[in-house]
């Protein structure tokens, strides 16, 4: 969908913010009625919180904004395939659609390291993976390449 690329670019802009904080560059945008309800990027390091993934932070912001723990009319755009924890949060909030960019061979729970057991849950979002996958993957590859260069200099 055309809007999927537009909102994924917004999620990529969030991922860029992660780099300035020395966080793994993952961004997320939550959309309702073609408007951004909330957005965030990884903050696990700066918050000392292993649950502060871009998706979780974005969902938390939206739930506070709406004063509701359910988001059934919302679509979540993420630059990287989500992990099992984040997918669990999407099930709990009843996210309508999940749209992600690059695959995550280390923690991806949609198709990479495991297949999340949606058949055993009471909700399954519509899923569309691979949106702007090359761009989403490139930001991560460059981040880790720069990290390795920096480590060699130290």
PDB file of C-alpha atoms in Angstrom:
ATOM      1  CA  UNK A   1       0.000   0.000   0.000  1.00  0.00           C
ATOM      2  CA  UNK A   2       1.155   3.505  -0.749  1.00  0.00           C
ATOM      3  CA  UNK A   3       0.466   4.686   2.813  1.00  0.00           C
ATOM      4  CA  UNK A   4       2.535   1.804   4.154  1.00  0.00           C
ATOM      5  CA  UNK A   5       5.672   3.224   2.569  1.00  0.00           C
ATOM      6  CA  UNK A   6       4.851   6.736   3.795  1.00  0.00           C
ATOM      7  CA  UNK A   7       4.447   5.634   7.410  1.00  0.00           C
ATOM      8  CA  UNK A   8       7.460   3.303   7.208  1.00  0.00           C
ATOM      9  CA  UNK A   9       9.547   6.328   6.226  1.00  0.00           C
ATOM     10  CA  UNK A  10       8.270   8.028   9.385  1.00  0.00           C
ATOM     11  CA  UNK A  11       9.376   4.955  11.358  1.00  0.00           C
ATOM     12  CA  UNK A  12      12.798   5.182   9.664  1.00  0.00           C
ATOM     13  CA  UNK A  13      13.056   8.807  10.835  1.00  0.00           C
ATOM     14  CA  UNK A  14      12.439   7.532  14.373  1.00  0.00           C
ATOM     15  CA  UNK A  15      15.147   4.903  13.909  1.00  0.00           C
ATOM     16  CA  UNK A  16      17.602   7.670  12.981  1.00  0.00           C
ATOM     17  CA  UNK A  17      16.992   9.226  16.409  1.00  0.00           C
ATOM     18  CA  UNK A  18      18.195   5.990  18.031  1.00  0.00           C
ATOM     19  CA  UNK A  19      21.637   6.371  16.465  1.00  0.00           C
ATOM     20  CA  UNK A  20      22.227   9.703  18.191  1.00  0.00           C
ATOM     21  CA  UNK A  21      21.530   7.945  21.513  1.00  0.00           C
ATOM     22  CA  UNK A  22      23.802   4.998  20.647  1.00  0.00           C
ATOM     23  CA  UNK A  23      20.756   2.716  20.542  1.00  0.00           C
ATOM     24  CA  UNK A  24      20.104   0.031  17.949  1.00  0.00           C
ATOM     25  CA  UNK A  25      18.263   1.969  15.221  1.00  0.00           C
ATOM     26  CA  UNK A  26      14.718   0.672  15.263  1.00  0.00           C
ATOM     27  CA  UNK A  27      11.745   2.999  14.909  1.00  0.00           C
ATOM     28  CA  UNK A  28       8.011   2.543  15.252  1.00  0.00           C
ATOM     29  CA  UNK A  29       4.935   4.585  14.366  1.00  0.00           C
ATOM     30  CA  UNK A  30       1.375   3.833  15.457  1.00  0.00           C
ATOM     31  CA  UNK A  31      -1.320   5.072  13.090  1.00  0.00           C
ATOM     32  CA  UNK A  32      -5.060   5.530  13.523  1.00  0.00           C
ATOM     33  CA  UNK A  33      -7.296   6.960  10.786  1.00  0.00           C
ATOM     34  CA  UNK A  34      -4.231   7.780   8.638  1.00  0.00           C
ATOM     35  CA  UNK A  35      -2.748   9.971  11.392  1.00  0.00           C
ATOM     36  CA  UNK A  36       0.212   9.251  13.633  1.00  0.00           C
ATOM     37  CA  UNK A  37      -1.037   8.612  17.153  1.00  0.00           C
ATOM     38  CA  UNK A  38       2.414   7.936  18.634  1.00  0.00           C
ATOM     39  CA  UNK A  39       5.964   7.179  17.600  1.00  0.00           C
ATOM     40  CA  UNK A  40       9.195   6.129  19.269  1.00  0.00           C
ATOM     41  CA  UNK A  41      12.563   4.497  18.815  1.00  0.00           C
ATOM     42  CA  UNK A  42      14.615   2.027  20.824  1.00  0.00           C
ATOM     43  CA  UNK A  43      15.541   3.318  24.273  1.00  0.00           C
ATOM     44  CA  UNK A  44      16.699   0.176  26.067  1.00  0.00           C
ATOM     45  CA  UNK A  45      20.166   1.594  26.843  1.00  0.00           C
ATOM     46  CA  UNK A  46      19.187   5.123  27.895  1.00  0.00           C
ATOM     47  CA  UNK A  47      16.337   3.823  30.065  1.00  0.00           C
ATOM     48  CA  UNK A  48      18.204   0.764  31.361  1.00  0.00           C
ATOM     49  CA  UNK A  49      15.051  -1.105  30.419  1.00  0.00           C
ATOM     50  CA  UNK A  50      15.172  -4.250  28.271  1.00  0.00           C
ATOM     51  CA  UNK A  51      11.483  -3.779  27.432  1.00  0.00           C
ATOM     52  CA  UNK A  52      11.961  -0.290  25.968  1.00  0.00           C
ATOM     53  CA  UNK A  53      11.829  -1.519  22.379  1.00  0.00           C
ATOM     54  CA  UNK A  54      10.488   0.991  19.860  1.00  0.00           C
ATOM     55  CA  UNK A  55       7.215  -0.934  19.568  1.00  0.00           C
ATOM     56  CA  UNK A  56       6.592  -1.113  23.311  1.00  0.00           C
ATOM     57  CA  UNK A  57       7.388   2.568  23.889  1.00  0.00           C
ATOM     58  CA  UNK A  58       5.086   3.516  21.002  1.00  0.00           C
ATOM     59  CA  UNK A  59       2.244   1.334  22.298  1.00  0.00           C
ATOM     60  CA  UNK A  60       2.629   2.709  25.839  1.00  0.00           C
ATOM     61  CA  UNK A  61       2.439   6.293  24.579  1.00  0.00           C
ATOM     62  CA  UNK A  62      -0.700   5.576  22.534  1.00  0.00           C
ATOM     63  CA  UNK A  63      -2.441   3.780  25.397  1.00  0.00           C
ATOM     64  CA  UNK A  64      -1.744   6.697  27.745  1.00  0.00           C
ATOM     65  CA  UNK A  65      -2.923   9.171  25.122  1.00  0.00           C
ATOM     66  CA  UNK A  66      -6.170   7.281  24.632  1.00  0.00           C
ATOM     67  CA  UNK A  67      -6.528   6.240  28.260  1.00  0.00           C
ATOM     68  CA  UNK A  68      -7.172   2.718  27.028  1.00  0.00           C
ATOM     69  CA  UNK A  69      -5.136  -0.487  26.921  1.00  0.00           C
ATOM     70  CA  UNK A  70      -6.750  -1.565  23.647  1.00  0.00           C
ATOM     71  CA  UNK A  71      -5.873  -0.153  20.210  1.00  0.00           C
ATOM     72  CA  UNK A  72      -8.030  -2.187  17.792  1.00  0.00           C
ATOM     73  CA  UNK A  73      -8.248   0.534  15.125  1.00  0.00           C
ATOM     74  CA  UNK A  74      -4.472   1.066  14.939  1.00  0.00           C
ATOM     75  CA  UNK A  75      -1.707  -0.011  12.586  1.00  0.00           C
ATOM     76  CA  UNK A  76       1.867  -0.378  13.847  1.00  0.00           C
ATOM     77  CA  UNK A  77       4.802   0.309  11.523  1.00  0.00           C
ATOM     78  CA  UNK A  78       8.195  -0.996  12.649  1.00  0.00           C
ATOM     79  CA  UNK A  79      11.487  -0.874  10.796  1.00  0.00           C
ATOM     80  CA  UNK A  80      12.490  -4.336  12.049  1.00  0.00           C
ATOM     81  CA  UNK A  81      10.605  -7.617  12.399  1.00  0.00           C
ATOM     82  CA  UNK A  82       9.341  -7.683  15.989  1.00  0.00           C
ATOM     83  CA  UNK A  83      10.430 -10.063  18.739  1.00  0.00           C
ATOM     84  CA  UNK A  84       8.075 -12.321  20.701  1.00  0.00           C
ATOM     85  CA  UNK A  85       7.738  -9.791  23.543  1.00  0.00           C
ATOM     86  CA  UNK A  86       6.587  -7.069  21.178  1.00  0.00           C
ATOM     87  CA  UNK A  87       4.217  -9.397  19.348  1.00  0.00           C
ATOM     88  CA  UNK A  88       2.731 -10.342  22.709  1.00  0.00           C
ATOM     89  CA  UNK A  89       2.074  -6.662  23.411  1.00  0.00           C
ATOM     90  CA  UNK A  90       0.382  -6.342  20.015  1.00  0.00           C
ATOM     91  CA  UNK A  91      -1.908  -9.257  20.836  1.00  0.00           C
ATOM     92  CA  UNK A  92      -2.782  -7.717  24.214  1.00  0.00           C
ATOM     93  CA  UNK A  93      -3.592  -4.316  22.705  1.00  0.00           C
ATOM     94  CA  UNK A  94      -5.426  -5.835  19.711  1.00  0.00           C
ATOM     95  CA  UNK A  95      -3.367  -3.911  17.133  1.00  0.00           C
ATOM     96  CA  UNK A  96      -5.223  -4.196  13.790  1.00  0.00           C
ATOM     97  CA  UNK A  97      -2.234  -4.341  11.422  1.00  0.00           C
ATOM     98  CA  UNK A  98       1.488  -4.943  11.803  1.00  0.00           C
ATOM     99  CA  UNK A  99       3.721  -3.614   9.046  1.00  0.00           C
ATOM    100  CA  UNK A 100       7.465  -4.165   9.342  1.00  0.00           C
ATOM    101  CA  UNK A 101      10.540  -3.596   7.221  1.00  0.00           C
ATOM    102  CA  UNK A 102      13.665  -5.737   7.558  1.00  0.00           C
ATOM    103  CA  UNK A 103      13.857  -9.279   8.862  1.00  0.00           C
ATOM    104  CA  UNK A 104      15.575  -9.836  12.211  1.00  0.00           C
ATOM    105  CA  UNK A 105      17.679 -13.022  12.044  1.00  0.00           C
ATOM    106  CA  UNK A 106      18.567 -12.711  15.756  1.00  0.00           C
ATOM    107  CA  UNK A 107      15.171 -12.124  17.394  1.00  0.00           C
ATOM    108  CA  UNK A 108      12.437 -11.891  14.737  1.00  0.00           C
ATOM    109  CA  UNK A 109       9.360 -13.809  15.818  1.00  0.00           C
ATOM    110  CA  UNK A 110       7.152 -13.493  12.728  1.00  0.00           C
ATOM    111  CA  UNK A 111       9.288 -15.515  10.327  1.00  0.00           C
ATOM    112  CA  UNK A 112      12.985 -15.425  11.219  1.00  0.00           C
ATOM    113  CA  UNK A 113      13.888 -17.352  14.387  1.00  0.00           C
ATOM    114  CA  UNK A 114      10.366 -18.478  15.240  1.00  0.00           C
ATOM    115  CA  UNK A 115       6.769 -18.190  14.208  1.00  0.00           C
ATOM    116  CA  UNK A 116       4.713 -16.535  16.922  1.00  0.00           C
ATOM    117  CA  UNK A 117       1.843 -18.887  17.892  1.00  0.00           C
ATOM    118  CA  UNK A 118      -1.018 -16.643  16.765  1.00  0.00           C
ATOM    119  CA  UNK A 119      -3.173 -19.747  16.270  1.00  0.00           C
ATOM    120  CA  UNK A 120      -3.190 -20.132  20.054  1.00  0.00           C
ATOM    121  CA  UNK A 121      -3.953 -16.490  20.884  1.00  0.00           C
ATOM    122  CA  UNK A 122      -7.241 -14.640  20.903  1.00  0.00           C
ATOM    123  CA  UNK A 123      -6.048 -12.047  18.386  1.00  0.00           C
ATOM    124  CA  UNK A 124      -3.898 -11.950  15.279  1.00  0.00           C
ATOM    125  CA  UNK A 125      -3.077  -8.695  13.502  1.00  0.00           C
ATOM    126  CA  UNK A 126      -2.946  -8.573   9.730  1.00  0.00           C
ATOM    127  CA  UNK A 127       0.764  -8.735   8.914  1.00  0.00           C
ATOM    128  CA  UNK A 128       2.701  -7.223   6.034  1.00  0.00           C
ATOM    129  CA  UNK A 129       6.476  -7.671   6.165  1.00  0.00           C
ATOM    130  CA  UNK A 130       9.213  -6.418   3.891  1.00  0.00           C
ATOM    131  CA  UNK A 131       7.989  -2.826   3.436  1.00  0.00           C
ATOM    132  CA  UNK A 132      11.086  -0.769   2.515  1.00  0.00           C
ATOM    133  CA  UNK A 133      13.096  -3.761   3.746  1.00  0.00           C
ATOM    134  CA  UNK A 134      16.287  -2.677   2.013  1.00  0.00           C
ATOM    135  CA  UNK A 135      16.261   0.794   3.579  1.00  0.00           C
ATOM    136  CA  UNK A 136      15.295  -0.579   6.970  1.00  0.00           C
ATOM    137  CA  UNK A 137      18.069  -3.157   6.817  1.00  0.00           C
ATOM    138  CA  UNK A 138      20.659  -0.666   5.607  1.00  0.00           C
ATOM    139  CA  UNK A 139      20.331   1.597   8.634  1.00  0.00           C
ATOM    140  CA  UNK A 140      20.985  -1.398  10.903  1.00  0.00           C
ATOM    141  CA  UNK A 141      23.894  -2.728   8.841  1.00  0.00           C
ATOM    142  CA  UNK A 142      25.564   0.695   8.802  1.00  0.00           C
ATOM    143  CA  UNK A 143      25.071   1.103  12.555  1.00  0.00           C
ATOM    144  CA  UNK A 144      26.763  -2.207  13.353  1.00  0.00           C
ATOM    145  CA  UNK A 145      29.496  -1.615  10.761  1.00  0.00           C
ATOM    146  CA  UNK A 146      30.306   1.719  12.443  1.00  0.00           C
ATOM    147  CA  UNK A 147      30.259   0.014  15.871  1.00  0.00           C
ATOM    148  CA  UNK A 148      32.789  -2.575  14.698  1.00  0.00           C
ATOM    149  CA  UNK A 149      35.052   0.151  13.250  1.00  0.00           C
ATOM    150  CA  UNK A 150      34.845   2.087  16.502  1.00  0.00           C
ATOM    151  CA  UNK A 151      35.690  -1.035  18.535  1.00  0.00           C
ATOM    152  CA  UNK A 152      38.788  -1.664  16.396  1.00  0.00           C
ATOM    153  CA  UNK A 153      40.024   1.900  17.057  1.00  0.00           C
ATOM    154  CA  UNK A 154      39.663   1.506  20.823  1.00  0.00           C
TER     155      UNK A 154
END
